[in-house]
Coordinates of C-alpha atoms (C1' of nucleotides) in Angstrom, one line a residue:
Chain A
M1 CA 0.0 0.0 0.0
T2 CA 2.8 2.4 0.8
A3 CA 4.3 1.7 -2.5
T4 CA 1.3 2.9 -4.5
E5 CA 0.8 5.8 -2.1
A6 CA 4.4 6.8 -2.6
R7 CA 3.9 6.7 -6.4
R8 CA 0.7 8.8 -6.1
A9 CA 2.6 11.4 -4.0
E10 CA 5.4 11.4 -6.5
V11 CA 3.0 12.0 -9.4
R12 CA 1.2 14.7 -7.4
A13 CA 4.5 16.5 -6.7
A14 CA 5.6 16.1 -10.3
L15 CA 2.3 17.5 -11.6
I16 CA 2.5 20.5 -9.3
G17 CA 6.0 21.2 -10.5
A18 CA 5.1 20.8 -14.1
A19 CA 2.1 23.0 -13.7
E20 CA 4.1 25.7 -12.0
A21 CA 6.6 25.6 -14.8
A22 CA 3.8 25.9 -17.4
I23 CA 2.2 28.8 -15.7
A24 CA 5.5 30.6 -15.1
A25 CA 6.3 30.1 -18.8
H26 CA 3.0 30.9 -20.5
G27 CA 0.5 32.0 -17.9
L28 CA -2.7 30.3 -16.8
P29 CA -3.8 29.5 -20.3
G30 CA -0.5 27.7 -20.8
L31 CA -1.7 25.0 -18.4
R32 CA -3.0 22.2 -20.6
A33 CA -3.8 18.8 -19.3
R34 CA -2.2 16.9 -22.2
D35 CA 1.0 18.9 -21.9
L36 CA 1.1 18.1 -18.2
A37 CA 0.7 14.4 -18.8
K38 CA 3.4 14.5 -21.5
T39 CA 6.0 16.3 -19.4
V40 CA 5.3 14.3 -16.3
G41 CA 5.2 11.1 -18.3
C42 CA 1.9 9.8 -17.0
A43 CA -1.4 9.2 -18.7
L44 CA -4.0 11.9 -19.2
G45 CA -6.4 10.3 -16.8
A46 CA -3.8 10.0 -14.1
I47 CA -4.1 13.7 -13.5
Y48 CA -7.6 13.2 -12.3
T49 CA -6.6 10.5 -9.9
A50 CA -4.2 13.0 -8.2
F51 CA -6.5 16.0 -8.4
P52 CA -10.2 16.5 -8.8
D53 CA -9.6 18.9 -11.7
L54 CA -7.1 21.4 -13.0
D55 CA -8.5 24.1 -10.7
A56 CA -7.3 22.2 -7.7
L57 CA -3.9 21.9 -9.3
I58 CA -3.8 25.7 -9.9
Q59 CA -4.6 26.2 -6.2
R60 CA -1.7 24.1 -5.2
V61 CA 0.6 26.2 -7.5
N62 CA -0.8 29.3 -6.0
L63 CA -0.1 28.1 -2.6
R64 CA 3.5 27.6 -3.6
T65 CA 3.6 31.1 -5.0
L66 CA 2.3 32.5 -1.7
A67 CA 5.0 30.5 0.1
A68 CA 7.7 31.8 -2.2
F69 CA 6.6 35.3 -1.6
E70 CA 6.7 34.7 2.1
G71 CA 10.3 33.5 1.7
A72 CA 11.1 36.7 -0.3
L73 CA 9.7 38.8 2.6
G74 CA 12.5 37.8 4.8
P75 CA 13.0 35.7 7.9
E76 CA 10.3 35.1 10.5
D77 CA 11.9 37.5 13.0
R78 CA 10.5 40.4 10.9
L79 CA 7.4 39.9 13.0
A80 CA 9.2 41.2 16.2
P81 CA 7.8 44.4 17.6
L82 CA 9.3 47.6 16.1
P83 CA 10.7 50.4 18.3
D84 CA 8.7 53.4 17.0
A85 CA 6.3 54.7 14.3
G86 CA 9.1 55.6 12.0
A87 CA 10.5 52.1 11.9
A88 CA 6.9 50.7 11.5
T89 CA 6.3 53.0 8.5
G90 CA 9.6 51.9 7.0
E91 CA 8.7 48.3 7.4
L92 CA 5.4 48.9 5.6
V93 CA 7.3 50.5 2.8
R94 CA 9.7 47.6 2.7
I95 CA 6.9 45.1 2.5
G96 CA 5.1 47.0 -0.2
L97 CA 8.3 47.3 -2.3
A98 CA 9.0 43.6 -1.8
Y99 CA 5.5 42.9 -3.1
L100 CA 6.2 45.0 -6.2
D101 CA 9.6 43.3 -6.7
F102 CA 8.1 39.8 -6.4
A103 CA 5.4 40.6 -8.9
R104 CA 7.9 41.9 -11.3
A105 CA 10.2 39.0 -10.9
N106 CA 7.5 36.4 -11.2
P107 CA 4.8 38.1 -13.3
L108 CA 2.9 35.1 -14.6
R109 CA 2.9 33.1 -11.4
W110 CA 1.8 36.2 -9.5
R111 CA -0.9 37.1 -12.0
A112 CA -2.3 33.5 -11.6
L113 CA -3.0 34.3 -8.0
F114 CA -5.7 36.7 -9.0
Q115 CA -6.5 35.8 -12.5
H116 CA -7.7 32.4 -11.4
Q117 CA -11.2 32.2 -10.1
P118 CA -12.8 28.7 -9.8
Q119 CA -15.9 28.5 -12.0
D120 CA -17.5 26.4 -9.3
G121 CA -17.8 29.5 -7.2
A122 CA -16.7 27.5 -4.2
P123 CA -14.7 29.2 -1.5
P124 CA -11.0 28.6 -1.4
P125 CA -9.9 25.7 0.9
D126 CA -8.8 26.3 4.4
W127 CA -5.1 25.7 3.8
Y128 CA -5.2 28.5 1.3
L129 CA -6.7 30.9 3.7
V130 CA -4.2 29.9 6.4
E131 CA -1.3 30.9 4.1
Q132 CA -3.0 34.2 3.3
A133 CA -3.4 34.9 7.1
R134 CA 0.3 34.1 7.6
L135 CA 1.2 36.7 5.1
F136 CA -1.0 39.4 6.6
R137 CA 0.8 39.0 9.9
F138 CA 3.7 40.8 8.3
I139 CA 1.5 43.8 7.7
E140 CA -0.3 43.7 11.0
A141 CA 2.8 43.7 13.1
P142 CA 4.0 47.2 12.1
L143 CA 0.4 48.4 12.0
R144 CA 0.0 47.6 15.7
V145 CA 2.9 49.9 16.4
L146 CA 1.3 52.7 14.4
R147 CA -2.1 52.2 15.9
P148 CA -1.9 50.3 19.3
D149 CA -5.5 51.3 20.0
L150 CA -7.0 49.1 17.3
S151 CA -8.7 45.9 18.1
P152 CA -7.3 42.8 16.4
A153 CA -10.3 42.7 14.1
A154 CA -9.9 46.4 13.1
C155 CA -6.2 45.8 12.6
A156 CA -6.9 42.9 10.3
L157 CA -9.4 45.0 8.4
L158 CA -6.9 47.9 8.0
S159 CA -4.2 45.6 6.9
R160 CA -6.5 44.4 4.1
T161 CA -7.1 47.9 3.1
L162 CA -3.4 48.7 3.0
F163 CA -2.7 45.6 1.0
S164 CA -5.6 46.3 -1.4
A165 CA -4.3 49.8 -2.2
T166 CA -0.8 48.5 -2.7
H167 CA -2.1 45.7 -4.8
G168 CA -3.9 48.2 -7.0
I169 CA -0.7 50.1 -7.7
V170 CA 1.2 47.0 -8.5
I171 CA -1.3 45.2 -10.7
L172 CA -2.1 48.3 -12.8
G173 CA 1.5 49.5 -12.7
L174 CA 2.7 46.3 -14.3
D175 CA -0.1 46.3 -16.8
A176 CA 1.0 48.1 -20.0
R177 CA -2.6 48.5 -21.1
L178 CA -3.2 51.4 -18.7
M179 CA 0.0 53.3 -18.9
P180 CA 3.6 52.3 -19.7
L181 CA 5.4 53.0 -16.5
S182 CA 9.0 52.4 -15.7
H183 CA 10.0 50.3 -12.7
D184 CA 11.4 53.3 -10.8
V185 CA 8.3 55.4 -11.3
V186 CA 6.0 52.7 -10.0
R187 CA 8.3 52.2 -7.0
Q188 CA 8.2 55.8 -6.2
Q189 CA 4.5 56.1 -6.5
L190 CA 4.0 53.1 -4.3
E191 CA 6.3 54.4 -1.6
T192 CA 4.5 57.8 -1.7
L193 CA 1.2 56.0 -1.3
I194 CA 2.3 53.9 1.6
R195 CA 3.9 56.8 3.4
A196 CA 0.8 58.9 2.9
M197 CA -1.4 56.2 4.3
A198 CA 0.9 55.6 7.3
A199 CA 1.0 59.3 8.1
G200 CA -2.7 59.5 7.7
L201 CA -3.2 56.5 10.0
S202 CA -1.0 57.8 12.8
A203 CA -2.8 61.1 12.8
A204 CA -6.3 59.8 12.3
D205 CA -9.2 59.9 14.7
P206 CA -9.2 56.4 16.2
G207 CA -12.8 56.1 15.3
D208 CA -12.1 56.2 11.6
A209 CA -11.0 52.6 11.2
A210 CA -13.4 50.9 13.5
Chain B
M1 CA -25.0 48.7 -51.0
T2 CA -26.5 50.7 -48.2
A3 CA -29.1 48.0 -47.6
T4 CA -26.5 45.3 -46.9
E5 CA -24.4 47.8 -44.9
A6 CA -27.5 48.7 -42.8
R7 CA -28.1 45.0 -42.1
R8 CA -24.5 44.5 -41.1
A9 CA -24.7 47.5 -38.8
E10 CA -27.9 46.1 -37.3
V11 CA -26.3 42.7 -36.7
R12 CA -23.3 44.3 -35.2
A13 CA -25.4 46.3 -32.8
A14 CA -27.5 43.3 -31.9
L15 CA -24.4 41.2 -31.3
I16 CA -22.9 43.9 -29.0
G17 CA -26.2 44.0 -27.1
A18 CA -26.5 40.3 -26.7
A19 CA -22.9 40.0 -25.7
E20 CA -23.4 42.7 -23.0
A21 CA -26.4 40.9 -21.7
A22 CA -24.6 37.5 -21.6
I23 CA -21.6 39.1 -19.8
A24 CA -23.9 40.9 -17.3
A25 CA -25.8 37.7 -16.6
H26 CA -23.0 35.1 -16.4
G27 CA -19.7 36.9 -16.7
L28 CA -17.0 36.6 -19.4
P29 CA -17.2 32.8 -19.6
G30 CA -21.0 33.2 -20.3
L31 CA -20.2 34.7 -23.7
R32 CA -20.5 31.8 -26.1
A33 CA -20.6 32.1 -29.8
R34 CA -23.4 29.7 -30.4
D35 CA -25.6 31.4 -27.8
L36 CA -25.0 34.7 -29.3
A37 CA -26.0 33.5 -32.8
K38 CA -29.2 32.0 -31.3
T39 CA -30.3 35.0 -29.4
V40 CA -29.5 37.4 -32.3
G41 CA -31.0 35.1 -34.8
C42 CA -28.1 34.9 -37.2
A43 CA -25.8 32.1 -38.2
L44 CA -22.7 31.1 -36.3
G45 CA -20.4 32.3 -39.0
A46 CA -22.2 35.7 -39.3
I47 CA -20.5 36.7 -36.0
Y48 CA -17.1 36.5 -37.8
T49 CA -18.3 38.7 -40.6
A50 CA -19.1 41.5 -38.1
F51 CA -16.1 41.0 -35.8
P52 CA -12.7 39.3 -36.3
D53 CA -13.2 37.3 -33.2
L54 CA -15.0 37.3 -29.8
D55 CA -12.2 39.4 -28.2
A56 CA -13.1 42.3 -30.5
L57 CA -16.7 41.9 -29.4
I58 CA -15.7 42.0 -25.8
Q59 CA -13.7 45.2 -26.3
R60 CA -16.9 46.8 -27.8
V61 CA -18.8 45.7 -24.7
N62 CA -16.1 47.1 -22.5
L63 CA -16.2 50.4 -24.3
R64 CA -19.9 50.6 -23.5
T65 CA -19.2 49.8 -19.9
L66 CA -16.7 52.6 -19.7
A67 CA -19.2 54.9 -21.3
A68 CA -21.9 53.8 -18.8
F69 CA -19.5 54.6 -16.0
E70 CA -18.8 58.0 -17.4
G71 CA -22.5 58.6 -17.4
A72 CA -22.7 57.5 -13.8
L73 CA -20.0 60.0 -12.9
G74 CA -22.4 62.9 -13.6
P75 CA -22.6 65.7 -16.2
E76 CA -19.7 67.0 -18.1
D77 CA -19.6 70.3 -16.1
R78 CA -18.0 68.3 -13.2
L79 CA -14.8 69.2 -15.0
A80 CA -15.2 72.8 -14.1
P81 CA -12.4 74.2 -11.9
L82 CA -13.1 73.8 -8.2
P83 CA -12.8 76.6 -5.7
D84 CA -10.4 75.2 -3.1
A85 CA -8.5 72.2 -1.9
G86 CA -11.4 71.0 0.3
A87 CA -13.8 70.9 -2.6
A88 CA -11.2 69.1 -4.7
T89 CA -10.7 66.5 -2.0
G90 CA -14.4 66.1 -1.8
E91 CA -14.7 65.6 -5.5
L92 CA -12.0 62.9 -5.4
V93 CA -13.9 61.1 -2.7
R94 CA -17.1 61.4 -4.7
I95 CA -15.4 59.9 -7.8
G96 CA -13.9 57.1 -5.8
L97 CA -17.3 56.2 -4.2
A98 CA -19.0 56.4 -7.6
Y99 CA -16.4 53.9 -8.9
L100 CA -17.2 51.6 -6.0
D101 CA -20.9 52.0 -6.5
F102 CA -20.7 51.3 -10.2
A103 CA -18.6 48.2 -9.6
R104 CA -21.1 46.9 -7.1
A105 CA -24.1 47.7 -9.3
N106 CA -22.6 46.0 -12.4
P107 CA -20.2 43.5 -11.0
L108 CA -19.8 41.2 -14.0
R109 CA -19.6 43.9 -16.6
W110 CA -17.1 45.8 -14.5
R111 CA -15.0 42.7 -13.9
A112 CA -14.9 42.0 -17.6
L113 CA -13.0 45.3 -18.0
F114 CA -10.0 43.8 -16.2
Q115 CA -10.5 40.1 -16.4
H116 CA -10.3 40.2 -20.2
Q117 CA -6.9 40.2 -21.7
P118 CA -6.5 39.5 -25.4
Q119 CA -4.4 36.4 -25.9
D120 CA -2.9 38.0 -28.9
G121 CA -1.0 40.4 -26.7
A122 CA -1.9 43.2 -29.0
P123 CA -2.4 46.7 -27.5
P124 CA -5.9 47.9 -27.1
P125 CA -7.3 49.9 -30.0
D126 CA -7.1 53.7 -30.0
W127 CA -10.8 54.3 -29.5
Y128 CA -10.5 52.3 -26.3
L129 CA -7.6 54.4 -25.0
V130 CA -9.4 57.6 -25.9
E131 CA -12.3 56.6 -23.6
Q132 CA -9.9 55.8 -20.9
A133 CA -8.3 59.2 -21.2
R134 CA -11.8 60.8 -21.1
L135 CA -12.4 59.2 -17.8
F136 CA -9.1 60.2 -16.3
R137 CA -9.9 63.9 -16.9
F138 CA -12.4 63.6 -14.1
I139 CA -9.6 62.8 -11.7
E140 CA -7.1 65.2 -13.1
A141 CA -9.4 68.2 -12.8
P142 CA -9.5 68.2 -8.9
L143 CA -5.9 67.0 -8.8
R144 CA -4.8 70.2 -10.6
V145 CA -6.5 72.2 -7.8
L146 CA -4.6 70.2 -5.1
R147 CA -1.3 70.4 -6.9
P148 CA -1.3 73.3 -9.4
D149 CA 2.5 73.0 -9.6
L150 CA 2.4 69.7 -11.4
S151 CA 3.1 69.4 -15.1
P152 CA 0.4 67.8 -17.2
A153 CA 2.5 64.6 -17.5
A154 CA 3.0 64.4 -13.7
C155 CA -0.7 65.1 -13.2
A156 CA -1.6 62.3 -15.5
L157 CA 0.8 60.0 -13.7
L158 CA -0.5 60.9 -10.3
S159 CA -4.1 60.4 -11.4
R160 CA -3.2 56.9 -12.5
T161 CA -1.7 56.2 -9.1
L162 CA -4.8 57.5 -7.3
F163 CA -7.0 55.4 -9.5
S164 CA -4.8 52.3 -9.1
A165 CA -5.1 52.5 -5.3
T166 CA -8.8 53.1 -5.4
H167 CA -9.1 50.2 -7.9
G168 CA -7.2 47.9 -5.5
I169 CA -9.6 48.7 -2.7
V170 CA -12.6 48.1 -4.9
I171 CA -11.5 44.9 -6.7
L172 CA -10.4 43.2 -3.5
G173 CA -13.2 44.7 -1.4
L174 CA -15.8 43.1 -3.7
D175 CA -14.0 39.8 -3.8
A176 CA -15.2 37.6 -1.1
R177 CA -12.1 35.4 -1.4
L178 CA -9.9 37.8 0.5
M179 CA -12.3 38.9 3.2
P180 CA -16.0 39.2 3.5
L181 CA -16.5 42.9 3.8
S182 CA -19.8 44.8 4.1
H183 CA -20.6 47.5 1.7
D184 CA -20.4 50.2 4.3
V185 CA -17.0 49.0 5.6
V186 CA -15.5 49.1 2.1
R187 CA -17.0 52.6 1.6
Q188 CA -15.4 53.9 4.7
Q189 CA -12.0 52.3 4.0
L190 CA -12.0 53.8 0.5
E191 CA -12.9 57.2 1.8
T192 CA -10.2 57.1 4.4
L193 CA -7.7 56.1 1.8
I194 CA -8.6 58.9 -0.6
R195 CA -8.6 61.5 2.1
A196 CA -5.2 60.3 3.4
M197 CA -3.8 60.5 -0.1
A198 CA -5.3 63.9 -0.8
A199 CA -3.9 65.2 2.5
G200 CA -0.5 63.7 1.8
L201 CA -0.5 65.2 -1.7
S202 CA -1.3 68.8 -0.6
A203 CA 1.4 68.7 2.0
A204 CA 3.9 66.8 -0.1
D205 CA 7.2 68.1 -1.3
P206 CA 6.5 69.0 -4.9
G207 CA 9.5 66.9 -6.0
D208 CA 7.8 63.7 -4.8
A209 CA 5.6 63.2 -7.7
A210 CA 7.8 64.3 -10.5
Chain C
dC1 C1' -1.2 -20.4 -8.0
dA2 C1' -5.7 -18.8 -9.0
dA3 C1' -9.1 -15.3 -7.9
dG4 C1' -10.5 -10.7 -6.8
dG5 C1' -10.2 -6.0 -6.5
dT6 C1' -7.7 -1.7 -7.1
dG7 C1' -5.8 1.9 -10.1
dG8 C1' -3.6 3.6 -14.3
dT9 C1' -4.7 4.0 -19.3
dG10 C1' -5.9 6.5 -23.5
dA11 C1' -9.8 6.4 -26.6
dA12 C1' -14.0 8.8 -26.6
dC13 C1' -17.4 12.5 -25.2
dG14 C1' -19.2 17.0 -25.0
dT15 C1' -18.1 21.9 -25.6
dT16 C1' -15.4 25.5 -27.0
dG17 C1' -13.8 29.2 -30.9
dT18 C1' -13.0 29.5 -35.6
dT19 C1' -13.0 28.3 -40.7
dC20 C1' -14.5 27.2 -45.4
dA21 C1' -16.9 25.0 -49.3
dT22 C1' -21.4 26.1 -50.8
dA23 C1' -25.9 28.0 -51.6
dG24 C1' -28.2 32.0 -52.3
dA25 C1' -29.1 37.0 -52.6
dA26 C1' -27.9 41.5 -54.6
dC27 C1' -26.4 44.0 -58.4
dG28 C1' -25.4 45.5 -63.4
dG29 C1' -25.5 45.3 -68.4
dG30 C1' -27.9 43.7 -72.4
Chain D
dC1 C1' -36.7 41.9 -67.5
dC2 C1' -33.3 38.4 -67.3
dC3 C1' -29.1 36.3 -67.0
dG4 C1' -24.1 36.4 -65.5
dT5 C1' -21.2 38.0 -61.9
dT6 C1' -19.8 39.1 -57.4
dC7 C1' -20.1 39.1 -52.9
dT8 C1' -22.2 37.5 -48.5
dA9 C1' -24.4 34.5 -45.1
dT10 C1' -24.7 29.7 -43.9
dG11 C1' -23.9 25.8 -40.8
dA12 C1' -21.4 21.5 -41.1
dA13 C1' -16.7 20.5 -40.2
dC14 C1' -12.2 21.2 -37.7
dA15 C1' -9.0 21.5 -34.0
dA16 C1' -8.2 21.8 -29.2
dC17 C1' -9.9 21.8 -24.8
dG18 C1' -11.2 19.5 -19.9
dT19 C1' -13.1 15.6 -18.3
dT20 C1' -14.9 10.7 -18.1
dC21 C1' -15.1 5.7 -18.3
dA22 C1' -14.8 0.9 -20.1
dC23 C1' -11.0 -1.7 -20.1
dC24 C1' -6.7 -4.1 -18.9
dA25 C1' -2.7 -5.0 -16.0
dC26 C1' -0.9 -5.5 -11.8
dC27 C1' -0.8 -6.4 -6.8
dT28 C1' -2.6 -8.3 -2.9
dT29 C1' -4.7 -12.2 -0.7
dG30 C1' -6.6 -16.9 0.5

DNA sequence: CAAGGTGGTGAACGTTGTTCATAGAACGGG
DNA sequence: CCCGTTCTATGAACAACGTTCACCACCTTG
């Protein structure tokens, strides 16, 4: 039994790797079941013994992308409390720029995180939300320094807002359809945005973000 | 000659209308060539006499969506110069909230604006960029009041940044995958963001946005 | 070693967008 | 008014997709 299970696990891992390579090379439309089977060296139907469908496989790839970004964010000790508001603002800027850099370095894998939406309309699995929450801790840590008065729920909410604004800059800044922007210009715009928000948050009426 | 041209134009208009309805009802994947032909009452191949492919048809629908949003922004005289910085900030907030409201009211048509990317990799046609530029004038007008020192190019760039941040809030705020947020919470977060950026812009070193 | 069940196989299915030989309508000159 | 020409709409056919399923081989077990 363990022999067949090991083979299944091996095929699963190989499929995830091949899918990641296909997405990194040609984007989400570059993920084709027949190509996967060919590169992995298994039958077409074998894919569906390892995963219910290609959507589940994409989710696995997306999880790895999130984990790769977490690695790019730096070691775990970045979550240690920061000394003052200035350091906290700097940390937020650092995270935002790391997000931009990661998106630029891995454009297709990063786009797949948002481009993909399961046609089933089903919510993402728990292990996916867990990884999301892990990443948001990196934003919430400096946020707690800037706004120690916020409840954990309000802090979580505000971190989503900060991330959303950053994400907007990155996703449209890397999209040549809207405007051709150089790397440096996007960097500067992003830094300006984050510093403006951090400044606004420190000075804000605590009731604002409730 | 005019008779056949009139018929062609009629079919074109009917196809755009049917495509818009299909996208509004079931999103971009709900646009199927055979369904279109059936609802319009023409043959399958007739679609390809009116448009080179379905991508071109989607672009026509997206143009109508942009025009509908422009209508929702209010009359043209909104572009008149504003008296002071406070009024300009209020106008930016109003535009941002209008964007949010439009996205909420027409979720699938609005998503199609960004979800769609032509596989050809070709740049969008000129008439599409023209409509985009028309919309950005609504942001640039109040921006000129807040930062009269900016060159037109810097103003255009800054308006893109402002829009991008707003867009990030809206697109992730309406997406239940990230966090289930109520309408009012998203509204408040968006208003906070825009006011923080407007305040940061007024106070900023003019060199920041060059 | 024979019998039974489990799991991989790849041909086949149902849907896509797009094309193309063909039938038919529109037009112009006799 | 009619026939020859040209151009257009038609829908069956094509290629490619994700997914399924009857089959066959292998492994486990008595």
